[in-house]
CSV table of C-alpha atoms and ligand atoms in Angstrom, one decimal:
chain,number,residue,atom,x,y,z
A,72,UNK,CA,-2.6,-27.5,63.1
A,73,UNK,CA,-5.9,-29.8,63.4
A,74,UNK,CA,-6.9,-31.9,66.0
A,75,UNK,CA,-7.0,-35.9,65.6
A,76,UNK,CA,-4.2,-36.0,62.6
A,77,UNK,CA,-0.9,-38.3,62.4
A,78,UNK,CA,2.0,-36.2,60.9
A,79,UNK,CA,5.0,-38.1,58.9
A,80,UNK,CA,7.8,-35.8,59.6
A,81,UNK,CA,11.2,-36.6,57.8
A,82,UNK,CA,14.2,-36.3,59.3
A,83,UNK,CA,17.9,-36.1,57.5
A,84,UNK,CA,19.2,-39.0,56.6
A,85,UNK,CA,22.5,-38.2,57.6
A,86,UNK,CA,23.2,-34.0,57.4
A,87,UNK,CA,21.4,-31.9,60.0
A,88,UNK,CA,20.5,-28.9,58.1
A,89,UNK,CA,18.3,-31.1,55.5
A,90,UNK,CA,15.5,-31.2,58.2
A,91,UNK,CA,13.0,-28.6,56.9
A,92,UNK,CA,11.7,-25.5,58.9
A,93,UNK,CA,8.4,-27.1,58.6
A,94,UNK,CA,9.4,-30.5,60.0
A,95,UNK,CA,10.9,-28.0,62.8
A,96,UNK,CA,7.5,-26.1,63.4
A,97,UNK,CA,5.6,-29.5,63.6
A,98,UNK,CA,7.6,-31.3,66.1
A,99,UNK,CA,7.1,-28.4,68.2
A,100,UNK,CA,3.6,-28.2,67.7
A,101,UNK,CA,2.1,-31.7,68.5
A,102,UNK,CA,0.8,-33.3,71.4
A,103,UNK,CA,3.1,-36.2,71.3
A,104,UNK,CA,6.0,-37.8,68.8
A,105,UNK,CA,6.1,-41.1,67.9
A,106,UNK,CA,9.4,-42.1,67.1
A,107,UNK,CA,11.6,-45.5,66.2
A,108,UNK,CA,14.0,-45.1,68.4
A,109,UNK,CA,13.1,-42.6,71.3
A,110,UNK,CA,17.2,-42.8,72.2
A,111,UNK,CA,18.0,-41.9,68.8
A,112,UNK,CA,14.9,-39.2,67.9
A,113,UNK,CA,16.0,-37.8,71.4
A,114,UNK,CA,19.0,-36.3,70.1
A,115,UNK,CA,18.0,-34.5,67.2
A,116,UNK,CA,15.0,-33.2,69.5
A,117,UNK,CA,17.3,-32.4,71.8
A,118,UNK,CA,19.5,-30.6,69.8
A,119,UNK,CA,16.3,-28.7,68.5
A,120,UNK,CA,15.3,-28.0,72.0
A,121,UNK,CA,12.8,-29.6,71.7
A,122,UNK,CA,10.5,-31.3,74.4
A,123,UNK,CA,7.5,-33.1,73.4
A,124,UNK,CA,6.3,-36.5,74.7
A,125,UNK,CA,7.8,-39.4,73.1
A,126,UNK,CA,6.6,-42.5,72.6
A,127,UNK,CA,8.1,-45.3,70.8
A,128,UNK,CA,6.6,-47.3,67.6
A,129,UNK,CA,8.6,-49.7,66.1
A,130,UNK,CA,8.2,-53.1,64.5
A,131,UNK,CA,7.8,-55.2,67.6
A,132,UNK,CA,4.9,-53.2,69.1
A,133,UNK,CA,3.2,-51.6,66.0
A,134,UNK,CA,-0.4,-54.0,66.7
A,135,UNK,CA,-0.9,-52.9,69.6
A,136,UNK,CA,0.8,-49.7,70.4
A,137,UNK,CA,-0.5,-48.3,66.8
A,138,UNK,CA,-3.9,-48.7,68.7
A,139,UNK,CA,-3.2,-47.0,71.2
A,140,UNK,CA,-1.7,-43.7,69.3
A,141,UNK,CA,-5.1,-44.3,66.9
A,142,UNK,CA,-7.2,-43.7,70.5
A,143,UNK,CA,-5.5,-40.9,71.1
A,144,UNK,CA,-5.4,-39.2,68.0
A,145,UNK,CA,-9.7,-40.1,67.6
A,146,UNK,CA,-9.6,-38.3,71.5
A,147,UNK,CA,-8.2,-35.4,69.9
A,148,UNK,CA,-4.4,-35.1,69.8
A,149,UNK,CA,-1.9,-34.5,67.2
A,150,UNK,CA,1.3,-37.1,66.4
A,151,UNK,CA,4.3,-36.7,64.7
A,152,UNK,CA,5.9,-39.7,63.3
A,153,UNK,CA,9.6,-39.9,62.8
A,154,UNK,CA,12.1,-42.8,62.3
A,155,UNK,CA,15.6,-43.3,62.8
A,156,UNK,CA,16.6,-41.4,59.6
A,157,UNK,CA,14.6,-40.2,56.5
A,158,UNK,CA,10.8,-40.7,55.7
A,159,UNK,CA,9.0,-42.7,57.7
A,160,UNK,CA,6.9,-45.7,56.2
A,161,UNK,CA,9.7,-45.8,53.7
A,162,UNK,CA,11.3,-49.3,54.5
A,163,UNK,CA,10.9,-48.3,57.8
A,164,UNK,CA,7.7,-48.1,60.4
A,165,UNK,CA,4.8,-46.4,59.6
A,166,UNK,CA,2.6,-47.7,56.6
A,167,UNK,CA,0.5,-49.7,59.0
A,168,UNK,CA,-0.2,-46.2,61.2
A,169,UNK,CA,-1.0,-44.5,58.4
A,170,UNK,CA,-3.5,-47.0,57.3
A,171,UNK,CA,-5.1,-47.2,60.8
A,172,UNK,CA,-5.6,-43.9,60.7
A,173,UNK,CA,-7.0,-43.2,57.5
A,174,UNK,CA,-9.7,-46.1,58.5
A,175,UNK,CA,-10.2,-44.4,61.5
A,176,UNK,CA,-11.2,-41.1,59.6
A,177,UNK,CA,-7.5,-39.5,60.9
A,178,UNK,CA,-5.9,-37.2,58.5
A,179,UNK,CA,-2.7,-38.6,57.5
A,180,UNK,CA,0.4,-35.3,56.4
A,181,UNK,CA,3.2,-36.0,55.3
A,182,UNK,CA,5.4,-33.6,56.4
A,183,UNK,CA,8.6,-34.1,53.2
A,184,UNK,CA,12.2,-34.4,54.0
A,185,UNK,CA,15.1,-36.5,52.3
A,186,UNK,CA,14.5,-39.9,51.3
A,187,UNK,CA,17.3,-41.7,50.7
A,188,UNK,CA,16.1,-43.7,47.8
A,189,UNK,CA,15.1,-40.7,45.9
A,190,UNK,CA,18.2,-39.6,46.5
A,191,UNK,CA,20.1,-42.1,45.6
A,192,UNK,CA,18.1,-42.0,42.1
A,193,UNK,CA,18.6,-38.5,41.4
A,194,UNK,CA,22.3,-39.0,42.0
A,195,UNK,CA,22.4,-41.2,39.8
A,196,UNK,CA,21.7,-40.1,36.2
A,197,UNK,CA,19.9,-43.4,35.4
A,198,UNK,CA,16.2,-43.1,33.7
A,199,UNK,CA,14.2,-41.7,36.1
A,200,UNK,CA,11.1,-41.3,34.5
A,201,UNK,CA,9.9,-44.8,35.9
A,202,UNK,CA,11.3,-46.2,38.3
A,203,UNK,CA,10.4,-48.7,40.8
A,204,UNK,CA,11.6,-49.6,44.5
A,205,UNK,CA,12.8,-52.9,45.8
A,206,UNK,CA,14.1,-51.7,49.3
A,207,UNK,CA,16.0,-54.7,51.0
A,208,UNK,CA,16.0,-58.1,48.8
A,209,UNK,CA,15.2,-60.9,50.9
A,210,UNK,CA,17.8,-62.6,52.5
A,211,UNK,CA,15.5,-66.6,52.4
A,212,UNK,CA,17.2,-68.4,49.3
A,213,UNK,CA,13.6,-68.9,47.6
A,214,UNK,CA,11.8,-65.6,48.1
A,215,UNK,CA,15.5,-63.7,46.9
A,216,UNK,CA,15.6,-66.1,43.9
A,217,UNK,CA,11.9,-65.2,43.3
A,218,UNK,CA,12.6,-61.8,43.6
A,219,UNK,CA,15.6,-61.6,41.6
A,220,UNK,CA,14.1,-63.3,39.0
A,221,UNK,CA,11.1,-60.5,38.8
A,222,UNK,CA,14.2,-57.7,38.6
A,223,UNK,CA,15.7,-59.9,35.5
A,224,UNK,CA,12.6,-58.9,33.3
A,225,UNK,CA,11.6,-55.1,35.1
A,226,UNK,CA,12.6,-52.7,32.4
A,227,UNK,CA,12.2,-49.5,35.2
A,228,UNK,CA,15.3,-48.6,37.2
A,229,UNK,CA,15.2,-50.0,40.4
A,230,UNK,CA,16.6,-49.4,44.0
A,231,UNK,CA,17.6,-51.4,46.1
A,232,UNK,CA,18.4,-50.9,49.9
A,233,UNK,CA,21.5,-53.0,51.7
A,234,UNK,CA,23.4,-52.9,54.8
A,235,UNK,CA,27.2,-53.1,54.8
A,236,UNK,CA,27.7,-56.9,55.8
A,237,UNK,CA,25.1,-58.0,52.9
A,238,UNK,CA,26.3,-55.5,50.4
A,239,UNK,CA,29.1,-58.3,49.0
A,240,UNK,CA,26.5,-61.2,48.8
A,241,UNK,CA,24.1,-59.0,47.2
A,242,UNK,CA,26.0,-57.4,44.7
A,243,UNK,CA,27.0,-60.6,43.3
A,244,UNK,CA,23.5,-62.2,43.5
A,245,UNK,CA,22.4,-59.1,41.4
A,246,UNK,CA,25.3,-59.2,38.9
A,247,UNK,CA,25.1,-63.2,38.3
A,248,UNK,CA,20.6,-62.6,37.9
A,249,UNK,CA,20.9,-59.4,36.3
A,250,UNK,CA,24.2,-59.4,34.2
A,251,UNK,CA,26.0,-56.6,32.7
A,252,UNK,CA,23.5,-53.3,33.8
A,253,UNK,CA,25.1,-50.5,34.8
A,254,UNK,CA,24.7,-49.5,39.1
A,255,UNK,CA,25.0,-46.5,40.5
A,256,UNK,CA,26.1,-46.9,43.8
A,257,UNK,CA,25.4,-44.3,46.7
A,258,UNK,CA,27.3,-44.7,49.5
A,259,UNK,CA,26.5,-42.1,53.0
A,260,UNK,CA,24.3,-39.8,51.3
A,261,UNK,CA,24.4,-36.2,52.9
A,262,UNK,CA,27.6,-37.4,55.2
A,263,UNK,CA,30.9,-36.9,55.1
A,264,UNK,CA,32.1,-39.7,53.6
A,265,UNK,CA,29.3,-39.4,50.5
A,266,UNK,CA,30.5,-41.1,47.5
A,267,UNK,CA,28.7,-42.3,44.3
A,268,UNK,CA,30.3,-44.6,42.2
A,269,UNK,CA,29.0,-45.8,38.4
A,270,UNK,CA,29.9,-49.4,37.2
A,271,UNK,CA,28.6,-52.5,36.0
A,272,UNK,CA,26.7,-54.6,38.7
A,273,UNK,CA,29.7,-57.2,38.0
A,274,UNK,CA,32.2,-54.1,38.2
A,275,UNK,CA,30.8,-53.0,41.8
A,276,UNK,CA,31.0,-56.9,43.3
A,277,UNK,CA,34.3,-57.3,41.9
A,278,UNK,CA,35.0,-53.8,43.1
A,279,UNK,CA,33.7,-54.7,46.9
A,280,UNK,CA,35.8,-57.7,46.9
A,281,UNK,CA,38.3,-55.6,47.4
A,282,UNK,CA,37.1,-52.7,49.1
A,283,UNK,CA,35.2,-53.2,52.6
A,284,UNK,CA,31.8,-52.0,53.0
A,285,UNK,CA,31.4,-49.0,54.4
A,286,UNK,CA,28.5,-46.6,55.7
A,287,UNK,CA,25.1,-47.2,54.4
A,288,UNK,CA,23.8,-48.0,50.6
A,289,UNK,CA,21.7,-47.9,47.8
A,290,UNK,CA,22.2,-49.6,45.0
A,291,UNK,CA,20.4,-47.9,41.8
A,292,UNK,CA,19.7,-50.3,38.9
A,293,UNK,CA,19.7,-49.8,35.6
A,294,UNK,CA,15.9,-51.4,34.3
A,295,UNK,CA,15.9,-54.5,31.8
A,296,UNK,CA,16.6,-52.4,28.1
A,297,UNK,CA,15.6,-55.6,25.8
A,298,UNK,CA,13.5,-58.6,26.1
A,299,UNK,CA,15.2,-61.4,28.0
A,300,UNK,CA,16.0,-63.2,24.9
A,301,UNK,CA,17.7,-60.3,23.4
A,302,UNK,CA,19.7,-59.7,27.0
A,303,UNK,CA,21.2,-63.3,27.2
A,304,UNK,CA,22.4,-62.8,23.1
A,305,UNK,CA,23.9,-59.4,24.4
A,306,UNK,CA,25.3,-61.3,27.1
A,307,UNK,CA,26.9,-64.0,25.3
A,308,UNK,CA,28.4,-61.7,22.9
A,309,UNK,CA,29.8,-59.7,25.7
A,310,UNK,CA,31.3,-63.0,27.4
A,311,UNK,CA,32.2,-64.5,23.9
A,312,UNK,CA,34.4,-60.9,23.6
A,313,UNK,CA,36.2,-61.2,26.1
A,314,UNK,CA,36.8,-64.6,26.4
A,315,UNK,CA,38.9,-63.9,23.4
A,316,UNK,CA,40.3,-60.7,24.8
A,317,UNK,CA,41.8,-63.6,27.6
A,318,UNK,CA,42.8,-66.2,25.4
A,319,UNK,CA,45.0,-63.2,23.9
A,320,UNK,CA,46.5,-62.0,27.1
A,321,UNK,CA,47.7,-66.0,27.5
A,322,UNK,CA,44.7,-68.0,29.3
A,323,UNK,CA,43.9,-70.8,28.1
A,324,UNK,CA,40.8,-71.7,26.5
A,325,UNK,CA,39.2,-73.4,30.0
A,326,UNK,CA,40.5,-70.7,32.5
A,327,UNK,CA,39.3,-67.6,29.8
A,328,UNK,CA,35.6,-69.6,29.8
A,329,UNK,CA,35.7,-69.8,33.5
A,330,UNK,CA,36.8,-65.7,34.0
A,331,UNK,CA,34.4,-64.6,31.2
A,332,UNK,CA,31.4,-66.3,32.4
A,333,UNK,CA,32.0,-65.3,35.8
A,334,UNK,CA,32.4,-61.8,34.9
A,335,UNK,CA,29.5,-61.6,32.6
A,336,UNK,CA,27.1,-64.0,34.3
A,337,UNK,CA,26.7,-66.2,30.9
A,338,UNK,CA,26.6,-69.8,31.1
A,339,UNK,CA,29.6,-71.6,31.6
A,340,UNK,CA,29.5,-74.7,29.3
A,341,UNK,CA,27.2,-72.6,27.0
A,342,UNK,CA,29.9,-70.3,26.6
A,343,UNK,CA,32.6,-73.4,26.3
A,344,UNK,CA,30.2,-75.5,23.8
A,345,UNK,CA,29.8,-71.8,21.6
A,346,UNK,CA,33.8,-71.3,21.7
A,347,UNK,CA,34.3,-74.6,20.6
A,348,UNK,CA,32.2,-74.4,18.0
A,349,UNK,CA,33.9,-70.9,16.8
A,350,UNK,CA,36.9,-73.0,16.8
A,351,UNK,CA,36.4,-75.4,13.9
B,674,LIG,N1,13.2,-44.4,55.7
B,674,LIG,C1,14.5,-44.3,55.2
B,674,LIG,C2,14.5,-43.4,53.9
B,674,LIG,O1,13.5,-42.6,53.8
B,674,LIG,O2,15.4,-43.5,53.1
B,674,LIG,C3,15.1,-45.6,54.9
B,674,LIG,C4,15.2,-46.5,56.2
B,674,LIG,S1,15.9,-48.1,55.9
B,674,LIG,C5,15.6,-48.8,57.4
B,674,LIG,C6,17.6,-47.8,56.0
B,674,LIG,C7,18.3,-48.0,54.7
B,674,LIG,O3,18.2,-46.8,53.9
B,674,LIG,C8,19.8,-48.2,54.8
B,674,LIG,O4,20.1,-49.6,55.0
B,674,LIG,C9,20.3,-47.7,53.4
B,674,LIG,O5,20.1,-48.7,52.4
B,674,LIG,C10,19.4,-46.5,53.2
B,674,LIG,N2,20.0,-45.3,53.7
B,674,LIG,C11,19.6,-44.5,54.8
B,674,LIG,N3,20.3,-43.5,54.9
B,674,LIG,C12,21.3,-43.5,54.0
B,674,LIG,C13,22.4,-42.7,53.6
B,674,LIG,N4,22.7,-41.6,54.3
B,674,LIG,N5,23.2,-43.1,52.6
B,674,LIG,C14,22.9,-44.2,51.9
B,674,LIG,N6,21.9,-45.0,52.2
B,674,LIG,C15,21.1,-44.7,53.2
């Protein structure tokens, strides 16, 4: 181990045995850990027996306690930083230390374990030979629209991180801006209650109207496969299809317009005006 050098250790995101032997050896072995949550780091180290100086570094004090753990590291000493669960700088604390350090000439390791986005993607069986991470959507109207808006036309698979109480709002917000792409949602990784289910983004909010949110997610989303243009003809034909499917089962025109555009995300009057016009 080398003086003066800041250590991203992961830790499991959920199952105990995924933390590495390494991760183990390294935590033992520095001068002081730097954790998220010193109440929640303290009970994996201290069911690792393990009984190295904690500080904490977490969003509220990372300007000026970051500083601090850069002084000590210049004097000499050797950090490990963890998080609450998985790798740190990953949507959680961490990229600003890193940065610090490398400016202040500090070797920066990262010390692997499970992330729960790459997880999530090998789970599930979408193209993952690009792929690109959102981690939590904003929750301000204009920045989510913005955002949303920039998913529409990304052709790589994308993940998105969401906490229970948001997953409801966001699924729909993703299934109206994004249409009919196939999700793969990973529920409680590594846990007990894991669970990955495959559906349409309309599918999963419908499905999660019904179905309370449970555990933690990530949502993997199919990338855009065709240019905009050719998307919204795909999606009219898909609502066009089974607005007709609905007329048959007995809706009438109106009600099997206001289902199929719902479901689909196509345009409402667009898809009445284009019915209409199939009519005559
Ligand atoms: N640094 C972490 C990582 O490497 O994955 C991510 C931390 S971020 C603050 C927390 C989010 O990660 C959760 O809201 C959820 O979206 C996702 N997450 C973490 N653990 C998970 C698990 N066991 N199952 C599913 N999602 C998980």
């Amino acid at each position: 181990m080398s003086a003066g050098t800041l250590y991203l250790v992961g830790t499991p995101i959920g199952n105990l045995e995924d933390l590495t032997y390494r991760a183990v050896r390294i935590l033992k072995e520095v001068d002081f850990i730097a954790a998220e949550d010193t109440r929640v780091s303290g009970k994996l180290l201290h069911h690792l027996e393990i009984n190295q100086p904690m500080v904490s570094y977490h969003e509220h004090n990372r300007k000026q306690r970051g500083l601090e753990l850069v002084q000590r590291m210049l004097a000499g000493e050797t950090c490990a930083l963890v998080t609450d669960a998985g790798m740190p700088a990953i949507s959680d604390p961490g990229e600003d230390l890193a940065d610090l350090c490398h400016q202040a000439g500090i070797p920066v390791i990262p010390v692997p374990g499970p992330c729960a986005a790459v997880c999530a993607l090998s789970q599930s069986g979408l193209p993952s030979g690009k792929w690109c991470f959102e981690g939590f959507l904003p929750t301000a109207n204009k920045l989510r629209r913005e955002r949303l808006d920039v998913l529409r036309k990304e052709p790589r698979t994308c993940i998105v991180y969401e906490a229970p109480h948001r997953l409801r709002t966001t699924l729909h917000d993703l299934a109206d801006a994004l249409g009919e792409r196939r999700v793969s949602v990973s529920r409680e990784l590594t846990k007990l209650h894991e669970e990955c289910m495959r559906m349409t983004l309309t599918e999963a909010a419908a499905y999660y109207e019904t179905h309370e949110p449970r555990g933690e997610f990530v949502l993997v989303i199919e990338g855009a496969t065709q240019d905009p243009e050719q998307s919204a003809a795909d999606q009219m034909a898909h609502a066009i299809q089974l607005t007709e499917e609905l007329i048959a089962a007995g809706l009438t025109l109106r009600d099997a317009v206001k289902q199929a555009a719902k479901q689909t995300g196509a345009r409402k009057n667009q898809l009445y005006q284009t019915m209409l016009a199939r009519e005559k």
